[in-house]
mmCIF file of C-alpha atoms in Angstrom:
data_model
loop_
_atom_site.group_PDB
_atom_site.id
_atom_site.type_symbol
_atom_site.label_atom_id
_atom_site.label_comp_id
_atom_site.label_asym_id
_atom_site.label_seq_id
_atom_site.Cartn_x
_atom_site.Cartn_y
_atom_site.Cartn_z
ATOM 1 C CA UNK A 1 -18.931 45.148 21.594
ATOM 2 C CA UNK A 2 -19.380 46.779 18.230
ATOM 3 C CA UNK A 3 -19.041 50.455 19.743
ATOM 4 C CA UNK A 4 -16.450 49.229 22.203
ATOM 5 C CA UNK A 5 -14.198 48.425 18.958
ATOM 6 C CA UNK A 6 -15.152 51.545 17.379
ATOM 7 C CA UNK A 7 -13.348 53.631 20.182
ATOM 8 C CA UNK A 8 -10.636 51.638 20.530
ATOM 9 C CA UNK A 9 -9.785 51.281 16.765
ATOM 10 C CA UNK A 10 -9.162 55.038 17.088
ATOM 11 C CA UNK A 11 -7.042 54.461 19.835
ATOM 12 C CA UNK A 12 -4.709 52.014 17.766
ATOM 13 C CA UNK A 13 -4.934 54.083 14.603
ATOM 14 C CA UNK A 14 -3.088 56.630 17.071
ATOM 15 C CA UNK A 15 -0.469 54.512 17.691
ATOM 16 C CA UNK A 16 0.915 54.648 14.263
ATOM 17 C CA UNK A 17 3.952 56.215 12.669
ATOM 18 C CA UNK A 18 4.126 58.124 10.277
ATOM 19 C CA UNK A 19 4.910 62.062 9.058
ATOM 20 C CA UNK A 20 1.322 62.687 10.011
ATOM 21 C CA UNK A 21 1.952 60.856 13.474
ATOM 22 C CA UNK A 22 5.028 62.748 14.017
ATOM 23 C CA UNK A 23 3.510 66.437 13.682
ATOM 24 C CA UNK A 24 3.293 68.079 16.841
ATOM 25 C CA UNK A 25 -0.197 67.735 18.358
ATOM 26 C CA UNK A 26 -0.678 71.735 18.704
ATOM 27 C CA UNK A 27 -0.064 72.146 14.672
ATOM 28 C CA UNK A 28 -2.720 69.587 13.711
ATOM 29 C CA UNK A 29 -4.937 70.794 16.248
ATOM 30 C CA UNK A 30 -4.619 74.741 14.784
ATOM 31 C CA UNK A 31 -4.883 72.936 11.112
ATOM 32 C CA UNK A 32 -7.966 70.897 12.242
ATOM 33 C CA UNK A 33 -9.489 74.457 13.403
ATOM 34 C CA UNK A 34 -8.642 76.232 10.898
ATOM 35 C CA UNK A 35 -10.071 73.588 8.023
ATOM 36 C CA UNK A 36 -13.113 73.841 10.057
ATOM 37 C CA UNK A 37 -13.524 77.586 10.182
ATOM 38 C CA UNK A 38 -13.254 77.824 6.321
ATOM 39 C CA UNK A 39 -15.232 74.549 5.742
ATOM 40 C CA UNK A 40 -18.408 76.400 7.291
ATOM 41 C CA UNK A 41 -17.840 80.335 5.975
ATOM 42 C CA UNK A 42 -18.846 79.264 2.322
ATOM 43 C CA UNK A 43 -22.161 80.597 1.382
ATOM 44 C CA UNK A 44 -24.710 78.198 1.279
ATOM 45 C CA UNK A 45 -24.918 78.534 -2.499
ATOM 46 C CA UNK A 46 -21.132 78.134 -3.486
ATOM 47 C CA UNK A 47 -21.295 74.102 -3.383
ATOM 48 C CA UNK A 48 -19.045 74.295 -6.071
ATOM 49 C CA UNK A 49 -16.165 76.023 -4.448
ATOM 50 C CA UNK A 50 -15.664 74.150 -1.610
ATOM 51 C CA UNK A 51 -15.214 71.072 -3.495
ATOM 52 C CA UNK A 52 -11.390 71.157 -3.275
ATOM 53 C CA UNK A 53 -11.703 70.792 0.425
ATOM 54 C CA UNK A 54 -12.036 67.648 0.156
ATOM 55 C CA UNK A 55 -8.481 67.129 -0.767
ATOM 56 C CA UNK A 56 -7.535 68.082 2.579
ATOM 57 C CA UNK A 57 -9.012 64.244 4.848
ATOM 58 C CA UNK A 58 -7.889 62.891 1.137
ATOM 59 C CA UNK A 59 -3.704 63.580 1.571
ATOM 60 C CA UNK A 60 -4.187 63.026 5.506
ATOM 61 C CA UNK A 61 -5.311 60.054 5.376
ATOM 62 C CA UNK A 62 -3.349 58.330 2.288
ATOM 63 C CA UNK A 63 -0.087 59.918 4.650
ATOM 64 C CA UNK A 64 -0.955 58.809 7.868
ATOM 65 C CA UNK A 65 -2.149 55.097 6.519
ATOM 66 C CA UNK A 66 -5.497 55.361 7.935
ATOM 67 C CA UNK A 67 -8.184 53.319 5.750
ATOM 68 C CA UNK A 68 -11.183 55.480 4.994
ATOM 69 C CA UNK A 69 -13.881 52.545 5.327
ATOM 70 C CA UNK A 70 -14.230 52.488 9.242
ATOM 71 C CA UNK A 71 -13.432 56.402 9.160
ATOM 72 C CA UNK A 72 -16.250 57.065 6.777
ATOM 73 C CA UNK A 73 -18.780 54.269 9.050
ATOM 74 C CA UNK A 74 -18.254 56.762 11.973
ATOM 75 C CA UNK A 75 -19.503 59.229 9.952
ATOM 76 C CA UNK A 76 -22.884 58.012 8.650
ATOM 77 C CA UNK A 77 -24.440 57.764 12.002
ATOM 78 C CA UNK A 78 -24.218 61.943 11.798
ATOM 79 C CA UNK A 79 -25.867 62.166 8.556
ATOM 80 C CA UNK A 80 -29.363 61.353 8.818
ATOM 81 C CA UNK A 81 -29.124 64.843 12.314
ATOM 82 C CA UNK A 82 -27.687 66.218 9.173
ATOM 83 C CA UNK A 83 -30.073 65.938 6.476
ATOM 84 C CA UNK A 84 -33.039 66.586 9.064
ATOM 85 C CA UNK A 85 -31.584 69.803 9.037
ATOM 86 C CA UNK A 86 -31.046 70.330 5.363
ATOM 87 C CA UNK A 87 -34.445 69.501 4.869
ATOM 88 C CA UNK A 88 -36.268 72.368 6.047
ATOM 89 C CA UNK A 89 -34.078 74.456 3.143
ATOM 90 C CA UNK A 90 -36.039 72.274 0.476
ATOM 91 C CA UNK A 91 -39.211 73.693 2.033
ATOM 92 C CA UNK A 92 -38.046 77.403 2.601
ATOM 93 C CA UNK A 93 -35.864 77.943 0.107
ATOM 94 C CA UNK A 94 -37.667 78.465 -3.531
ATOM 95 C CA UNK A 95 -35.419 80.786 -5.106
ATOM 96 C CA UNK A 96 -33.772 79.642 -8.945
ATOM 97 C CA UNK A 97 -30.015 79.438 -8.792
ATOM 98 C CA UNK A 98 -28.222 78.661 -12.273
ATOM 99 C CA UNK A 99 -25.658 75.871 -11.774
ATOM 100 C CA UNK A 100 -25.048 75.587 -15.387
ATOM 101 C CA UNK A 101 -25.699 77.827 -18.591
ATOM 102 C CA UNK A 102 -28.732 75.474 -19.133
ATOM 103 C CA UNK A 103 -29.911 74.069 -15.861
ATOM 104 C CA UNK A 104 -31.398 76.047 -13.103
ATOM 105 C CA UNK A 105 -32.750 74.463 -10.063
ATOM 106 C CA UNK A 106 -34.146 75.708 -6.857
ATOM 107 C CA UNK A 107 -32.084 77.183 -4.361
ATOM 108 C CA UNK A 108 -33.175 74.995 -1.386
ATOM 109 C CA UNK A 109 -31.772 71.673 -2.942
ATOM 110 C CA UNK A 110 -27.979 73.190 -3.563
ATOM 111 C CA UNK A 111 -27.914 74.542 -0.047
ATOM 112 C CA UNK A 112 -29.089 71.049 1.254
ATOM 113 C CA UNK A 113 -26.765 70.144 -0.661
ATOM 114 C CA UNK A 114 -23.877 72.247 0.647
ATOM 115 C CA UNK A 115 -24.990 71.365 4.308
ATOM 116 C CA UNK A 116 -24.456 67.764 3.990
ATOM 117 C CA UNK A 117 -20.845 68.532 2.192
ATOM 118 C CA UNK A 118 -20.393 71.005 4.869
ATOM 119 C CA UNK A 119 -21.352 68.181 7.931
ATOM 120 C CA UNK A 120 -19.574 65.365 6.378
ATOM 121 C CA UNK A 121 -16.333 67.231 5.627
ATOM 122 C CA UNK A 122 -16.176 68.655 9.372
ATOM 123 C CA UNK A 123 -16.947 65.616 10.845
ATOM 124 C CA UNK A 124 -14.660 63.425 8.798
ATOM 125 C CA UNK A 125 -11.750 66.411 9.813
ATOM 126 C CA UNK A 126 -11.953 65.945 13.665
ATOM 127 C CA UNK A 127 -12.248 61.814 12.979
ATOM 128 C CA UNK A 128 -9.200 61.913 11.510
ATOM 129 C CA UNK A 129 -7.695 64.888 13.869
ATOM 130 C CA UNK A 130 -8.227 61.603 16.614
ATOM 131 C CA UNK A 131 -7.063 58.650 14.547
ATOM 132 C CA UNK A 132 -3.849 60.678 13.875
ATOM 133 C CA UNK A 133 -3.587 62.286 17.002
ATOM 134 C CA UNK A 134 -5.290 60.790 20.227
ATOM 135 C CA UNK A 135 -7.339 62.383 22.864
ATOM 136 C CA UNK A 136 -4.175 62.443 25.250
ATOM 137 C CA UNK A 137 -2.107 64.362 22.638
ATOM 138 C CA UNK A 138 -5.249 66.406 21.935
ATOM 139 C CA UNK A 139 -5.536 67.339 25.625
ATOM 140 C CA UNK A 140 -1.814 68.152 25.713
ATOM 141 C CA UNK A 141 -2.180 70.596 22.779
ATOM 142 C CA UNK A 142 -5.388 72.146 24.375
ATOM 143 C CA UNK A 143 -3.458 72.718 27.546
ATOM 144 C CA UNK A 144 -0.754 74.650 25.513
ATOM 145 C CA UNK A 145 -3.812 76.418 24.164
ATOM 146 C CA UNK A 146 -4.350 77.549 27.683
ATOM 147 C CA UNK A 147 -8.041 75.980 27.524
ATOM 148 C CA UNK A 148 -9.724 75.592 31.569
ATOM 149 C CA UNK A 149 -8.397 72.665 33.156
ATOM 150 C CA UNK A 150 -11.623 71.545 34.100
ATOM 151 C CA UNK A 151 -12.311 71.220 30.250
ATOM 152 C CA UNK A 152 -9.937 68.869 29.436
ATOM 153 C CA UNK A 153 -10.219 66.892 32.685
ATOM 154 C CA UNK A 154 -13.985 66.393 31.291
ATOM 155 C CA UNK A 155 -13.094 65.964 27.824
ATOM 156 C CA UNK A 156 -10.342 63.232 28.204
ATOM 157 C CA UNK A 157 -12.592 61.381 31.765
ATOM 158 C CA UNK A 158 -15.621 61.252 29.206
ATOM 159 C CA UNK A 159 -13.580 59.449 26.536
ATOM 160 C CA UNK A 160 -11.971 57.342 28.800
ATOM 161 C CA UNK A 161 -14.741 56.047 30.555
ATOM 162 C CA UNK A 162 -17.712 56.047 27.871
ATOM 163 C CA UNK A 163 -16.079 52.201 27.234
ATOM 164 C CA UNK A 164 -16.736 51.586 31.084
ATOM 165 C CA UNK A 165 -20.404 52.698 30.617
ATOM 166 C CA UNK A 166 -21.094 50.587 27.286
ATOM 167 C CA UNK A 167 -19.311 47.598 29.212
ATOM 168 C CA UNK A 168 -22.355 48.586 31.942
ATOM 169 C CA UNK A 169 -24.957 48.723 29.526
ATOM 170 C CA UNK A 170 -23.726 45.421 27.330
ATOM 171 C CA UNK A 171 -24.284 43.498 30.936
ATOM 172 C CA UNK A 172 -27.457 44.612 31.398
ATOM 173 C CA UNK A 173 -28.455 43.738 28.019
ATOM 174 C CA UNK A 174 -27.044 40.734 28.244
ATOM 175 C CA UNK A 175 -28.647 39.682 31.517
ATOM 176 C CA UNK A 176 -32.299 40.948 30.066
ATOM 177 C CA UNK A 177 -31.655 38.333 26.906
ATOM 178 C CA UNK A 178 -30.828 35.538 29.433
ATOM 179 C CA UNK A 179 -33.741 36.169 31.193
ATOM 180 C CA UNK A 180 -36.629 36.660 28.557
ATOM 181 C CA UNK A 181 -35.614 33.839 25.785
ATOM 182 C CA UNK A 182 -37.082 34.267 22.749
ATOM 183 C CA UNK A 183 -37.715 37.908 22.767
ATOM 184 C CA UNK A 184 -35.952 40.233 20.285
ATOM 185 C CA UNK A 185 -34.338 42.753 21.535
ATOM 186 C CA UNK A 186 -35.914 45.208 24.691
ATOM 187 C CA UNK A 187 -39.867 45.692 25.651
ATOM 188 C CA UNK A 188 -40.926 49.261 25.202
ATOM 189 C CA UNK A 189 -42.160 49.080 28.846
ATOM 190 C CA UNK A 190 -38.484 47.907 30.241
ATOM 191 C CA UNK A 191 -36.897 50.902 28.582
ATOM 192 C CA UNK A 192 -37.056 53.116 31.699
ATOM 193 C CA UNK A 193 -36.192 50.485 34.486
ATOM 194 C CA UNK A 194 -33.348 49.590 32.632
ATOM 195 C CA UNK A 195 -31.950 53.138 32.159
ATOM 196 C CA UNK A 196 -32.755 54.237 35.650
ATOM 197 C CA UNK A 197 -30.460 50.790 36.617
ATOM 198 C CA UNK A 198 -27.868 51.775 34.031
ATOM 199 C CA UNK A 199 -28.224 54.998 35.519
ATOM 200 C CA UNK A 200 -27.436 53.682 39.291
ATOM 201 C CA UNK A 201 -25.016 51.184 38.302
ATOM 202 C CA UNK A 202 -22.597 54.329 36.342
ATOM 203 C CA UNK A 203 -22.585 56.241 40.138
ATOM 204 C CA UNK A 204 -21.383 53.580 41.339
ATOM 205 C CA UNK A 205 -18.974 52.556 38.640
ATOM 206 C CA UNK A 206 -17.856 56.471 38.782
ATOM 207 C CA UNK A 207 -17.646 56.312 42.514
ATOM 208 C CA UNK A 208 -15.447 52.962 42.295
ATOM 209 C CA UNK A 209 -13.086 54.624 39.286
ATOM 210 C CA UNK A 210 -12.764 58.492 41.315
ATOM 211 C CA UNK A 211 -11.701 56.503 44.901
ATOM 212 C CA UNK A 212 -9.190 54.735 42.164
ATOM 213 C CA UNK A 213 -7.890 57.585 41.421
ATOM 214 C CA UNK A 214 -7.516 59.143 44.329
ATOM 215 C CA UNK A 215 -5.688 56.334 46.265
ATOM 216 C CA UNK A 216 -2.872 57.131 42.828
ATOM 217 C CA UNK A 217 -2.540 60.522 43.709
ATOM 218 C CA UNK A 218 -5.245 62.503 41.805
ATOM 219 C CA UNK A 219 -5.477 65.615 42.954
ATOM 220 C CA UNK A 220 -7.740 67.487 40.678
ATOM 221 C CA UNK A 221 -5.063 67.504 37.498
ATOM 222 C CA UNK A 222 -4.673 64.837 34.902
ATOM 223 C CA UNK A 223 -0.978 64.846 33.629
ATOM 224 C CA UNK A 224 -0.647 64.004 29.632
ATOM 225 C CA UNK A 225 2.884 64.115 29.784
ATOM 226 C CA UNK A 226 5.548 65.818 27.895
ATOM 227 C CA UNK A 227 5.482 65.919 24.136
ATOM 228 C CA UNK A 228 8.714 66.929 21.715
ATOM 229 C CA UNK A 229 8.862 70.629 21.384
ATOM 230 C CA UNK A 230 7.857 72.256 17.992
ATOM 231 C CA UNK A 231 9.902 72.674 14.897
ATOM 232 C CA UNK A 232 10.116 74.140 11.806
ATOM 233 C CA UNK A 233 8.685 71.032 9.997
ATOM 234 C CA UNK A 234 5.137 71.670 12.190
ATOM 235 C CA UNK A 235 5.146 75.456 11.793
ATOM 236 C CA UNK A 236 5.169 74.731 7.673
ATOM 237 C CA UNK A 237 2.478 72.013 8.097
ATOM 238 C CA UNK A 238 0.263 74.362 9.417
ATOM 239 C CA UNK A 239 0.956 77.077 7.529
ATOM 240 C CA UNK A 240 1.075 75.201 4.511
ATOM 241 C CA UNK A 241 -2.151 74.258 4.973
ATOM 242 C CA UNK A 242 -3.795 77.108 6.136
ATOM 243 C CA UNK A 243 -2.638 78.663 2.778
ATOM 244 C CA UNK A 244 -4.056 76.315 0.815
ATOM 245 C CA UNK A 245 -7.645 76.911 2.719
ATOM 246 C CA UNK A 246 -7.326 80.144 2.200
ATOM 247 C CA UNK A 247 -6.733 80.051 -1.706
ATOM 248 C CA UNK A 248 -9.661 77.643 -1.564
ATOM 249 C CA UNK A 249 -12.062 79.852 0.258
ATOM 250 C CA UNK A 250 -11.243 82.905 -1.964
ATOM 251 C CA UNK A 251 -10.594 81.632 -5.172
ATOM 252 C CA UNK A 252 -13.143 79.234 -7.543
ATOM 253 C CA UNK A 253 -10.613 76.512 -8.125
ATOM 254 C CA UNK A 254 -13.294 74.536 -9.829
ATOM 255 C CA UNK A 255 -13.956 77.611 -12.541
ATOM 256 C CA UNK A 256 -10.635 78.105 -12.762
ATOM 257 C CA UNK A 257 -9.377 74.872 -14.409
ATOM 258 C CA UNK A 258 -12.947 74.666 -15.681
ATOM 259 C CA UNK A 259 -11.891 78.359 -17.665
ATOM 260 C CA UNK A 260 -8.401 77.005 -18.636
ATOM 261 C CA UNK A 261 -9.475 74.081 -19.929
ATOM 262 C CA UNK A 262 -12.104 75.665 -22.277
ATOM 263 C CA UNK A 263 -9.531 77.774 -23.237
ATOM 264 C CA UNK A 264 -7.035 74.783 -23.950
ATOM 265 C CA UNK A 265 -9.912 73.426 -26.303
ATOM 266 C CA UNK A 266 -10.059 76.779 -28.218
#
């Protein structure tokens, strides 16, 4: 039931207004891209200089009135994949970097470092690209993209129906607690027969929800409707931010104000 809210709170998030809402799916899509191609170019040793990134899921999500709690949950369960992989740079990587005048540390801990930045920031960018956006109006602007049908007619069917498959799986649960009282939570051993029934029950689900379908007139295309045209307000939301990445990824921001305001002091 938990995960069941978790999909549709995005969903509802969706549904707002506001000048976030009301940019043209296509624009935030390109913005969402473009925020993750610079987010994952840094070097693994310039932690510092991607830290104004962060601004980016900051303005979003104070303009579209979208509360960064649940956003940031849906994140965490991507962290530990994360820092698994950071890890082996702790092992591997033994080479002094200076981070200040006085303090140099070894390499492998700022690139873990800069992986988990990296991981969070990209994952927190296409969390929000949803909450503001919704699959359907992500579809819509991947079909302008003139991405394979068959793509999107998987992409928007999967995140549809993974609800119908965790409704599945919380009735088998449920029927395994009614039927074992006193036991806490699943038997190692039961693990398998109750996937393999999970596993039955979903081709049978699917089978049910394509015959659906079909008797409505599917025909092999999933129609997302029409959305407004673009206008000049998109085209400068985009490029607006694009600039900004750009300044980011080729300028130290940080330095910068760090130089001017030593220089302010003096």
């Amino acid at each position: 039931m938990e995960s069941l809210y978790n999909i549709r709170l995005l969903d509802e998030l969706a549904e707002k207004k506001s000048i976030i809402h009301n940019v043209h799916p296509l624009m935030k899509v390109l913005t969402t891209g473009a925020y993750l191609l610079v987010t994952v170019s840094f070097n693994k040793y310039q932690l510092s200089n991607m830290l104004p990134l962060v601004f980016y899921p900051v303005i979003v999500m104070s303009l579209a009135d979208i509360p960064a709690i649940p956003i940031f949950k849906r994140v965490l369960p991507a962290l530990p994949l994360i820092t698994g992989i950071g890890l082996f740079n702790l092992l591997y990587d033994k080479s002094p970097v200076l981070v200040l005048p006085w303090i140099t540390i070894p390499g492998g801990w700022v690139s873990f470092l800069s992986i988990l930045i990296k991981g969070f920031l990209t994952i927190l960018a296409a969390l929000i690209l949803i909450a503001t956006t919704g699959m359907t109006k992500i579809a819509l602007a991947l079909r302008i993209m003139r991405i394979p049908g068959v793509f999107i007619i998987q992409l928007l069917l999967t995140y549809r129906y993974i609800a119908v498959l965790l409704e599945e799986a919380g009735r088998i649960v449920r029927a395994y607690s009614l039927r074992s009282a006193g036991e806490k939570g699943i038997k190692f051993r039961d693990w398998g027969p109750l996937t393999g029934h999970l596993l039955i029950r979903s081709i049978e689900r699917a089978q049910r929800v394509y015959r659906s379908m079909c008797c409505r007139g599917f025909a092999g295309e999933y129609h997302t409707g029409r959305e407004k045209g673009i206008n000049t307000g998109d085209i400068l939301y985009f490029a607006g931010w694009s600039i900004s990445f750009l300044i980011i990824r080729y300028f130290n921001i940080p330095a910068m104000i760090g130089w001017l305001m030593m220089g302010v002091r003096r």
